[in-house]
């Protein structure tokens, strides 16, 4: 499944999708076809079968034609390749650091004592405009 | 063989509330749950692969997720895929915890608008139960919302809305459109032994902090202390009935494939609108040839799932939408019927964040992917620079939208699986199109430089409603106004299957309030309850 030829092909496809630029590395520079592929398939084993299909269907083609072929022939395999490549790329610590993305980390919530929307009177005006619900008993509604 | 006063099937939202109320009242209650206790340490929030896992084993579709406790659903004939979680806490484990109420008109759509049917109860009947369940689950919100009578009062202050939602609130202020800080079943402060929200932003893949309300943390511990028995890994195949046509218990299979029977004087189904309809239809017998409690022919019919559209707005400036993933603010500006429009009823809007970098690259909702040399600019323009209006449209009941038993599909225990047929109606399509246009206007007013639209999201079927509606007439309804089956006087339904119409709001608050109301009625009338003994 994850033999060298598949990894080489996937790496070429990955760099076609996510090349270096704008201060960001190319997909293969962060191991999308190497260690990151192993990481992705470890948590998403459901993608392995579709990747194998993609390789069988389009492994003989260069990246651009391969992606177009997959989109036509097997949209699920095409989607799996996109998910594997982008999933591997955006779970890279380097990529997250370059984007300034900190992920899911605990930050204690602090209810605001006096939120800006109250200070600005935004809700006063909502209330002044009256109910937005109809009362079935009186059929009343703000016009 | 297990025996109980009351057998509850399903340990989710309504199952937890029902079991807790009955156990507190001294009933011997047994609950069968096909899933297991969620393990908070296993939730993916803290793993670097969080976004990837959210699309796989922590997604909401049971067929794709394919855990042993899940059952497959044939949805090839459905515009919308059903979503659920099978385990203690039920789909609350994966919900966003938006906690709105139905509006008064939702109970009277036929009288007011000539569509759907009126409920055998009113908003006023349910209001005290809304207030009690708000306290039991720990709801954070701000009193005074003009979308409901008396504006609601909540036990905890509202969660912070963030700069992004404040921007949208100011836009609605200029447009003179309704908005309000959203009520959420997420703790803004420590409450009843639970921690406050820690802003993991992973609500829909399980809250590792326990700050999001789900009955596995809010109700089940106390129910078990009060004596309730919960058997997990117990998948109910059918409800059994005696010669008098009364329910006597359920046949279920454990995780090792061993079959059992649990007997009870009263049976309550709380397995969600798909699961409950499936069990009733699978319980067909010579006495009930078309399925249990189905003399009306309505079991499984009138499935409502809230057609869902999504509009994302992109801003040049960063917009803070961190924290819980449920609604930051809501708008009911276009909720009620307006005779000048070409549709009836309306929609609720919820403002939500748009996720992390994987979602920026490969959006699960509105938005597109850009690959190649412009990929990085596209991701940077999305990540931390976008907000999303989630638009829930009212789903009018239609008997063609239904749950049936599939001819060949089964779960891993060999129990026939459900088949869902659902098509978005013409009224819903017009309603969504109208609201999409208004949401684009909302973003334009807020300064968004562009918007992206998903006009109907397939994987949005969280709100499983209908399939066994309430009503006073046994010919046109499955259960009465207290959730009791017209055909089987000791069989009750406690989940969203009993909804007469859908409204256009997230339904959990209404499901649990209705479950509490109906259970207390059962308790009060215990001496009149017919039982097999």
XYZ file of C-alpha atoms in Angstrom:
676
model
C 0.000 0.000 0.000
C 2.504 2.631 1.066
C 5.401 1.407 -1.019
C 8.073 3.696 -2.421
C 6.513 4.081 -5.860
C 3.175 5.117 -4.412
C 4.882 7.578 -2.092
C 6.891 9.051 -4.963
C 3.719 9.483 -7.041
C 1.771 10.906 -4.112
C 4.596 13.325 -3.388
C 4.482 14.652 -6.938
C 0.702 15.010 -6.740
C 1.003 16.699 -3.347
C 3.492 19.279 -4.611
C 1.204 19.981 -7.563
C -1.600 20.697 -5.083
C 0.503 22.521 -2.476
C 3.720 23.939 -3.945
C 6.167 26.117 -2.040
C 5.322 29.806 -1.993
C 4.327 32.789 0.115
C 6.737 31.703 2.816
C 5.196 28.247 3.050
C 6.950 24.966 2.260
C 5.882 22.538 -0.424
C 3.911 19.487 0.645
C 6.828 17.079 0.364
C 9.056 19.389 2.408
C 6.949 18.570 5.468
C 6.731 14.867 4.679
C 3.240 14.603 3.230
C 4.288 11.491 1.321
C 6.461 10.221 4.178
C 5.857 10.375 7.910
C 2.783 12.543 7.569
C 1.178 9.929 5.316
C 1.713 7.337 8.028
C 0.180 9.695 10.577
C -2.848 10.408 8.399
C -3.556 6.766 7.640
C -3.129 5.829 11.296
C -6.049 8.051 12.302
C -7.980 7.752 9.049
C -7.639 4.145 7.914
C -10.820 4.671 5.912
C -8.733 6.684 3.392
C -6.274 3.880 2.619
C -8.536 1.962 0.273
C -9.346 5.031 -1.808
C -5.670 5.993 -1.970
C -4.864 2.563 -3.289
C -7.558 2.932 -5.939
C -6.193 6.331 -6.890
C -2.724 4.861 -7.288
C -4.005 1.997 -9.446
C -6.116 4.310 -11.619
C -3.725 7.234 -12.015
C -0.284 6.116 -10.861
C 1.038 6.098 -14.396
C 0.140 9.732 -15.002
C 1.842 12.973 -14.151
C 0.221 14.958 -11.312
C -2.009 17.322 -13.287
C -3.515 14.709 -15.601
C -3.698 12.228 -12.714
C -5.844 14.578 -10.633
C -8.111 15.373 -13.570
C -8.483 11.685 -14.343
C -9.377 10.845 -10.769
C -11.927 13.648 -10.594
C -13.605 12.151 -13.667
C -13.261 8.449 -12.931
C -13.456 8.152 -9.170
C -14.478 11.299 -7.258
C -14.162 9.494 -3.916
C -10.574 8.528 -4.622
C -9.913 12.094 -5.797
C -11.386 13.472 -2.591
C -9.325 11.018 -0.537
C -6.112 12.216 -2.180
C -7.032 15.837 -1.420
C -7.815 14.940 2.167
C -4.608 12.938 2.633
C -2.449 15.686 1.172
C -4.084 18.614 2.957
C -4.562 16.555 6.139
C -0.888 15.643 6.233
C 0.187 19.179 5.413
C -1.944 20.993 7.973
C -1.124 18.626 10.815
C 2.552 19.470 10.346
C 3.898 21.430 13.315
C 5.987 23.587 10.992
C 3.005 24.515 8.835
C 0.854 25.339 11.845
C 3.644 27.470 13.295
C 4.076 29.373 10.030
C 0.331 30.013 9.886
C 0.223 31.107 13.513
C -2.398 28.431 14.169
C -2.325 27.156 17.728
C -4.916 24.406 17.392
C -7.200 23.289 20.185
C -5.681 24.528 23.407
C -7.501 25.358 26.623
C -8.224 29.025 27.291
C -10.447 29.590 30.323
C -13.663 31.302 29.289
C -14.394 34.529 31.092
C -17.940 35.860 30.826
C -17.715 39.546 30.100
C -18.843 41.777 32.953
C -20.236 44.321 30.573
C -19.983 43.200 26.945
C -19.339 45.760 24.222
C -22.737 45.099 22.699
C -24.392 46.284 25.895
C -22.097 49.272 26.240
C -22.940 50.308 22.689
C -26.676 49.914 23.286
C -27.080 47.453 20.435
C -29.536 45.290 22.330
C -31.515 48.274 23.574
C -32.461 48.927 19.998
C -33.379 45.275 19.386
C -35.695 45.435 22.387
C -37.116 48.788 21.291
C -38.127 47.271 17.949
C -40.356 44.828 19.820
C -41.040 41.092 19.590
C -40.087 39.284 16.403
C -42.298 36.339 17.281
C -45.973 36.039 16.596
C -48.230 35.364 19.519
C -50.832 32.834 18.360
C -53.319 34.225 20.842
C -53.223 37.742 19.482
C -51.542 37.220 16.094
C -49.445 40.267 16.886
C -46.094 40.919 15.265
C -43.830 43.869 14.746
C -44.462 45.383 11.328
C -33.946 -12.168 32.716
C -33.968 -8.472 33.557
C -37.231 -6.992 34.805
C -38.146 -3.406 35.632
C -41.102 -1.144 36.231
C -40.054 0.863 33.197
C -37.787 -0.056 30.310
C -36.180 2.852 28.445
C -34.549 2.235 25.073
C -31.754 4.706 24.383
C -29.552 6.636 26.837
C -29.317 9.885 24.888
C -30.941 13.269 25.477
C -34.492 12.180 26.214
C -33.483 8.773 27.598
C -31.344 10.445 30.238
C -34.064 12.902 31.249
C -36.799 10.258 31.346
C -34.722 7.781 33.328
C -33.619 10.435 35.820
C -37.169 11.639 36.468
C -38.522 8.105 36.896
C -35.673 6.979 39.160
C -36.117 10.076 41.337
C -39.805 9.192 41.663
C -38.925 5.747 42.945
C -39.478 3.681 39.829
C -37.265 0.712 39.068
C -35.893 1.760 35.672
C -33.787 -0.241 33.247
C -32.242 1.438 30.214
C -30.798 -0.417 27.233
C -28.226 1.492 25.179
C -26.585 0.036 22.085
C -23.482 2.207 22.483
C -21.142 2.760 25.404
C -20.043 5.453 27.833
C -18.055 8.108 25.969
C -14.456 8.314 27.141
C -13.486 11.974 27.415
C -9.807 11.113 27.311
C -10.392 9.598 23.872
C -11.988 12.710 22.380
C -9.751 14.030 19.584
C -9.656 17.682 20.706
C -6.131 17.564 22.054
C -4.564 15.579 19.259
C -2.790 17.324 16.364
C -4.904 15.260 13.993
C -8.127 16.757 15.389
C -9.431 18.187 12.130
C -8.688 14.978 10.251
C -10.409 12.822 12.840
C -13.425 15.118 12.822
C -13.987 14.075 9.219
C -13.577 10.361 9.914
C -14.220 8.323 13.033
C -15.570 11.380 14.850
C -17.957 12.413 12.107
C -21.700 12.297 12.644
C -22.829 9.893 9.932
C -23.207 6.387 11.406
C -22.837 4.661 8.064
C -19.495 6.308 7.303
C -18.304 6.150 10.906
C -19.113 2.448 11.047
C -18.352 1.762 14.706
C -19.573 -1.573 16.063
C -22.383 0.163 17.946
C -23.561 2.050 14.857
C -26.160 0.847 12.442
C -26.098 1.622 8.726
C -28.783 3.751 7.087
C -29.637 3.396 3.399
C -29.709 7.028 2.312
C -29.383 6.662 -1.430
C -32.876 8.136 -1.787
C -32.281 11.081 0.508
C -31.135 14.637 -0.185
C -29.737 14.850 3.345
C -27.635 12.319 5.273
C -28.707 11.540 8.830
C -26.257 12.244 11.648
C -26.246 10.798 15.152
C -24.078 9.351 17.906
C -24.844 6.017 19.507
C -23.772 5.948 23.144
C -24.599 7.283 26.598
C -25.433 10.954 26.088
C -26.571 10.199 22.549
C -26.101 12.761 19.825
C -25.560 15.427 22.483
C -21.997 14.082 22.689
C -21.392 15.475 19.195
C -23.851 18.378 19.001
C -22.966 22.059 18.962
C -25.100 22.729 22.074
C -27.223 25.493 20.596
C -30.155 25.712 22.983
C -33.021 27.691 21.435
C -36.693 27.108 22.089
C -39.451 26.669 19.581
C -41.416 29.870 19.101
C -45.126 30.099 19.994
C -46.201 30.041 16.349
C -44.343 26.748 15.811
C -47.076 24.995 17.764
C -49.801 26.518 15.564
C -48.617 26.440 11.953
C -51.940 25.230 10.625
C -54.042 27.785 12.455
C -51.700 30.636 11.558
C -50.366 29.697 8.138
C -52.508 26.842 6.855
C -49.607 24.384 6.663
C -48.578 21.393 8.758
C -50.660 20.542 11.815
C -51.130 22.103 15.204
C -49.557 20.497 18.247
C -51.747 19.177 21.076
C -49.932 21.617 23.374
C -48.783 25.212 23.281
C -45.611 27.136 23.994
C -47.118 28.150 27.343
C -47.606 24.497 28.258
C -43.947 23.794 27.625
C -42.442 27.015 28.970
C -42.007 25.835 32.601
C -40.257 22.709 31.373
C -37.943 24.757 29.152
C -36.995 26.762 32.227
C -36.361 23.665 34.333
C -34.280 21.908 31.699
C -32.262 25.098 31.190
C -31.258 24.792 34.836
C -30.708 21.045 34.752
C -28.394 21.162 31.744
C -26.669 24.447 32.659
C -27.497 26.921 29.914
C -25.566 30.142 29.342
C -27.551 32.970 27.825
C -28.886 36.484 28.134
C -32.454 37.226 29.199
C -34.708 39.449 27.164
C -34.503 37.982 23.670
C -37.405 39.352 21.660
C -37.806 36.104 19.749
C -39.565 34.343 22.646
C -42.176 35.469 25.192
C -40.641 36.979 28.316
C -37.285 36.603 26.642
C -36.093 33.571 28.579
C -33.938 33.530 31.701
C -30.839 31.403 31.995
C -28.914 30.137 35.007
C -25.539 31.310 33.651
C -24.329 34.481 31.918
C -23.823 34.343 28.162
C -20.596 33.080 26.645
C -18.393 35.768 25.069
C -19.416 36.348 21.457
C -16.018 37.525 20.148
C -15.102 40.386 17.854
C -16.436 38.651 14.753
C -19.959 38.300 16.117
C -19.817 41.854 17.463
C -19.091 43.011 13.933
C -22.162 41.130 12.691
C -24.285 42.507 15.555
C -23.348 46.038 14.560
C -24.287 45.247 10.964
C -27.697 43.986 12.061
C -28.110 47.082 14.177
C -27.623 49.222 11.081
C -29.997 47.004 9.091
C -32.501 47.089 11.963
C -32.562 43.301 11.917
C -32.989 41.081 14.933
C -29.943 39.525 16.611
C -29.259 38.246 20.121
C -26.388 36.508 21.969
C -27.126 32.810 21.520
C -28.138 30.554 24.408
C -25.797 27.573 24.613
C -25.794 24.456 26.764
C -22.141 25.206 27.484
C -21.026 26.448 30.881
C -19.751 30.012 31.066
C -18.925 29.392 34.733
C -18.405 26.265 36.848
C -21.810 24.782 37.591
C -23.053 21.807 39.576
C -19.601 20.237 39.797
C -18.765 20.722 36.111
C -15.971 22.865 34.690
C -16.562 25.967 32.608
C -15.841 25.999 28.873
C -12.117 25.921 28.073
C -12.491 27.075 24.471
C -11.160 23.945 22.822
C -13.461 24.677 19.905
C -14.112 20.975 19.471
C -17.724 20.730 20.679
C -18.836 18.577 17.761
C -16.255 15.877 18.435
C -16.856 15.661 22.173
C -16.054 18.176 24.911
C -12.930 17.053 26.814
C -13.755 19.501 29.613
C -17.304 18.277 30.262
C -18.464 21.877 29.964
C -20.883 21.070 27.154
C -24.104 19.553 28.409
C -24.903 15.991 27.480
C -26.827 13.567 29.616
C -23.773 11.374 30.260
C -22.484 14.238 32.439
C -25.695 16.066 33.385
C -28.212 13.299 34.129
C -26.884 9.759 34.092
C -24.610 9.927 37.160
C -27.527 11.079 39.328
C -29.974 8.662 37.712
C -27.693 5.749 38.537
C -27.240 7.013 42.094
C -31.038 7.035 42.356
C -31.102 3.374 41.411
C -31.538 3.344 37.635
C -29.838 0.468 35.822
C -28.084 1.114 32.526
C -26.912 -1.711 30.290
C -24.607 -0.530 27.514
C -23.783 -2.538 24.427
C -27.415 -3.667 24.379
C -29.020 -3.297 20.964
C -32.798 -3.577 20.940
C -34.260 -5.418 17.977
C -37.960 -5.288 18.771
C -40.582 -4.524 21.378
C -42.527 -7.556 22.539
C -46.281 -7.500 23.138
C -48.694 -9.841 24.894
C -52.085 -11.219 23.880
C -53.785 -8.073 25.159
C -51.671 -5.909 22.905
C -49.626 -4.458 25.732
C -45.857 -4.038 25.588
C -44.095 -6.538 27.853
C -40.463 -5.677 27.155
C -37.811 -5.839 24.491
C -35.582 -8.344 22.792
C -31.960 -7.214 22.587
C -28.531 -8.488 21.660
C -25.288 -7.829 23.523
C -21.850 -7.129 22.076
C -20.975 -10.823 22.092
C -24.005 -11.653 19.987
C -26.004 -13.194 22.815
C -29.728 -12.508 22.738
C -31.748 -11.467 25.795
C -35.226 -10.347 26.772
C -35.891 -7.561 29.265
C -39.403 -7.410 30.717
C -41.145 -4.285 31.965
C -44.568 -2.890 32.837
C -44.024 0.213 30.719
C -41.740 0.695 27.711
C -40.375 4.073 26.599
C -38.561 4.479 23.300
C -35.907 7.203 23.159
C -33.814 6.081 20.213
C -34.183 9.158 17.945
C -36.612 9.561 15.070
C -34.808 7.091 12.833
C -34.034 4.518 15.527
C -37.464 4.631 17.171
C -39.286 4.264 13.847
C -36.949 1.410 12.965
C -37.712 -0.454 16.208
C -41.471 0.064 15.857
C -41.473 -1.152 12.260
C -39.224 -4.102 13.147
C -41.710 -5.007 15.915
C -44.398 -6.100 13.458
C -46.359 -9.154 14.588
C -49.587 -10.897 13.570
C -51.467 -8.520 15.853
C -49.551 -5.485 14.561
C -48.776 -6.505 10.959
C -47.601 -3.060 9.822
C -45.394 -2.414 12.807
C -46.116 -1.622 16.424
C -48.336 1.390 17.181
C -48.913 1.867 13.479
C -52.669 1.592 12.932
C -52.503 5.124 11.522
C -49.876 4.039 8.993
C -47.814 7.048 10.071
C -44.903 5.333 11.818
C -41.796 6.378 9.910
C -43.608 9.062 7.920
C -43.272 12.844 8.069
C -39.531 12.730 8.714
C -38.220 16.273 9.116
C -34.516 17.131 9.216
C -34.248 20.929 8.739
C -32.787 21.671 5.307
C -29.586 23.561 6.028
C -27.819 26.236 4.010
C -24.571 27.914 4.807
C -23.178 31.299 3.838
C -19.577 32.177 4.646
C -18.339 35.760 4.651
C -14.669 36.651 4.098
C -13.091 39.731 5.649
C -9.828 41.520 5.015
C -9.341 41.977 8.736
C -8.952 39.119 11.224
C -12.273 38.140 12.833
C -12.186 36.396 16.187
C -14.637 33.512 16.290
C -12.812 31.286 18.723
C -14.246 29.265 21.557
C -17.287 27.051 21.410
C -18.394 26.093 17.927
C -22.101 26.620 18.486
C -23.882 29.845 17.696
C -22.251 33.055 18.878
C -25.287 35.126 18.014
C -28.607 34.236 16.408
C -31.101 36.070 14.238
C -34.832 35.420 13.998
C -35.468 38.335 11.645
C -36.835 36.027 8.953
C -38.346 33.302 11.128
C -42.037 34.077 10.891
C -44.311 33.925 7.855
C -44.486 37.101 5.794
C -47.348 37.172 3.266
C -45.205 39.220 0.880
C -42.833 36.272 0.352
C -43.358 33.282 -1.949
C -43.045 30.769 0.875
C -44.452 30.215 4.351
C -42.637 29.912 7.660
C -38.955 30.832 7.905
C -35.465 30.191 9.203
C -33.214 30.640 12.187
C -29.684 31.935 11.637
C -26.733 30.960 13.825
C -23.354 32.639 13.479
C -20.563 30.077 13.758
C -16.772 29.887 13.358
C -15.279 28.284 10.264
C -12.660 25.971 11.717
C -8.939 25.505 11.320
C -6.485 25.293 8.415
C -7.695 21.962 7.071
C -11.190 23.377 6.805
C -9.758 26.464 5.119
C -8.073 24.241 2.535
C -10.931 21.790 2.135
C -14.146 23.412 3.419
C -16.741 21.089 4.905
C -19.391 23.784 4.467
C -19.597 26.738 2.090
C -16.419 27.680 0.275
C -14.119 26.262 -2.336
C -10.658 24.795 -2.548
C -7.818 26.380 -4.469
C -4.788 24.298 -5.370
C -1.475 25.150 -6.910
C 0.314 28.460 -6.693
C -2.647 30.341 -5.183
C -3.325 27.762 -2.479
C -1.479 29.509 0.331
C -3.085 32.885 -0.298
C -6.493 31.213 -0.346
C -5.939 29.481 2.984
C -4.637 32.647 4.632
C -7.662 34.581 3.346
C -9.986 32.036 4.947
C -8.234 31.079 8.175
C -9.195 33.515 10.921
C -10.813 35.835 8.378
C -14.213 34.243 7.898
C -17.535 33.699 9.635
C -20.463 31.504 8.779
C -24.216 32.039 8.923
C -25.824 28.643 9.434
C -29.404 28.772 8.134
C -31.916 26.239 9.445
C -35.106 26.266 7.433
C -38.440 25.018 8.718
C -39.163 21.623 7.246
C -42.875 21.145 6.550
C -44.170 17.630 7.237
C -44.534 15.483 4.116
C -45.573 11.817 4.275
C -43.265 11.107 1.343
C -40.281 11.860 3.561
C -39.970 8.718 5.580
C -38.079 5.993 7.403
C -38.754 2.423 6.284
C -37.060 -0.911 6.783
C -34.573 -1.705 4.058
C -35.187 -4.903 2.108
C -31.682 -6.267 2.553
C -29.462 -3.975 4.648
C -28.824 -5.068 8.243
C -26.619 -3.987 11.112
C -23.788 -6.141 12.431
C -26.292 -8.089 14.556
C -28.422 -8.952 11.550
C -31.232 -6.595 12.562
C -32.915 -5.005 9.522
C -31.591 -1.476 8.987
C -33.534 1.669 8.109
C -33.915 3.256 4.709
C -34.479 7.002 4.572
C -36.286 8.737 1.736
C -36.161 12.515 1.960
C -36.573 15.259 -0.620
C -36.337 18.997 -0.007
C -39.724 20.514 -0.774
C -40.439 23.518 -2.967
C -41.353 25.706 0.011
C -38.060 24.836 1.691
C -36.083 25.634 -1.448
C -37.662 29.078 -1.780
C -37.241 29.693 1.923
C -33.541 28.839 1.810
C -32.896 30.893 -1.323
C -34.519 33.929 0.284
C -32.510 33.558 3.476
C -29.256 32.973 1.602
C -29.723 36.284 -0.188
C -30.449 38.049 3.105
C -27.394 36.440 4.753
C -25.216 37.707 1.915
C -26.664 41.160 2.554
C -25.840 40.770 6.252
C -22.196 39.997 5.445
C -21.972 42.839 2.932
C -23.219 45.255 5.571
C -20.577 43.902 7.960
C -17.814 44.596 5.459
C -17.170 41.175 3.991
C -15.426 41.446 0.635
C -17.062 38.285 -0.670
C -19.290 35.401 0.336
C -19.503 31.703 -0.481
C -22.758 29.752 -0.458
C -23.679 26.147 0.126
C -27.351 26.132 -0.781
C -28.073 22.701 0.700
C -25.617 20.817 2.861
C -25.976 17.040 2.510
C -24.277 16.063 5.760
C -26.527 18.186 7.937
C -29.175 15.769 9.213
C -28.629 16.283 12.924
C -32.208 17.286 13.641
C -34.138 14.042 13.263
C -37.803 14.842 13.846
C -41.253 13.459 13.118
C -41.865 9.766 12.141
C -44.353 9.197 15.016
C -46.224 12.433 15.497
C -48.326 13.458 18.469
C -52.009 14.217 18.115
C -55.428 13.691 19.587
C -56.808 11.568 16.725
C -55.526 7.973 16.517
C -56.290 7.975 12.794
C -53.857 10.794 12.093
C -51.225 10.429 14.803
C -49.115 7.748 16.477
C -49.009 9.026 20.064
C -51.255 11.261 22.129
C -50.308 14.629 23.566
C -48.381 12.920 26.372
C -46.288 10.679 24.134
C -48.349 7.535 24.741
C -49.013 5.287 21.749
C -52.679 5.308 20.805
C -52.514 1.586 19.996
C -50.420 0.360 22.937
C -51.342 2.095 26.199
C -48.137 1.196 28.045
C -45.773 2.246 25.232
C -44.407 5.798 25.175
C -42.157 7.685 22.788
C -39.868 10.310 24.298
C -37.628 11.543 21.480
C -37.980 13.909 18.538
C -40.125 11.401 16.664
C -43.222 12.868 18.319
C -42.728 16.350 16.837
C -45.789 17.469 14.885
C -43.921 20.116 12.944
C -40.237 20.942 12.966
C -40.004 24.634 13.684
C -36.681 25.965 12.476
C -34.556 25.750 15.595
C -32.107 23.212 17.013
C -34.497 20.797 18.727
C -32.672 19.355 21.751
C -34.062 21.882 24.219
C -37.593 21.060 23.074
C -36.995 17.295 22.999
C -35.813 17.179 26.611
C -38.488 19.607 27.844
C -41.196 17.557 26.191
C -39.684 14.363 27.601
C -39.711 15.819 31.115
C -43.299 17.048 30.784
C -44.579 13.735 29.487
C -42.668 11.657 32.038
C -44.028 13.698 34.931
C -47.516 13.165 33.527
C -46.852 9.423 33.465
C -45.632 9.559 37.056
C -48.646 11.577 38.217
C -51.014 9.121 36.536
C -49.197 5.952 37.544
C -52.280 4.494 39.218
C -54.281 4.652 35.997
C -51.474 3.163 33.902
C -52.413 -0.157 32.273
C -49.678 -2.760 32.597
C -49.330 -6.422 31.600
C -49.408 -7.556 35.248
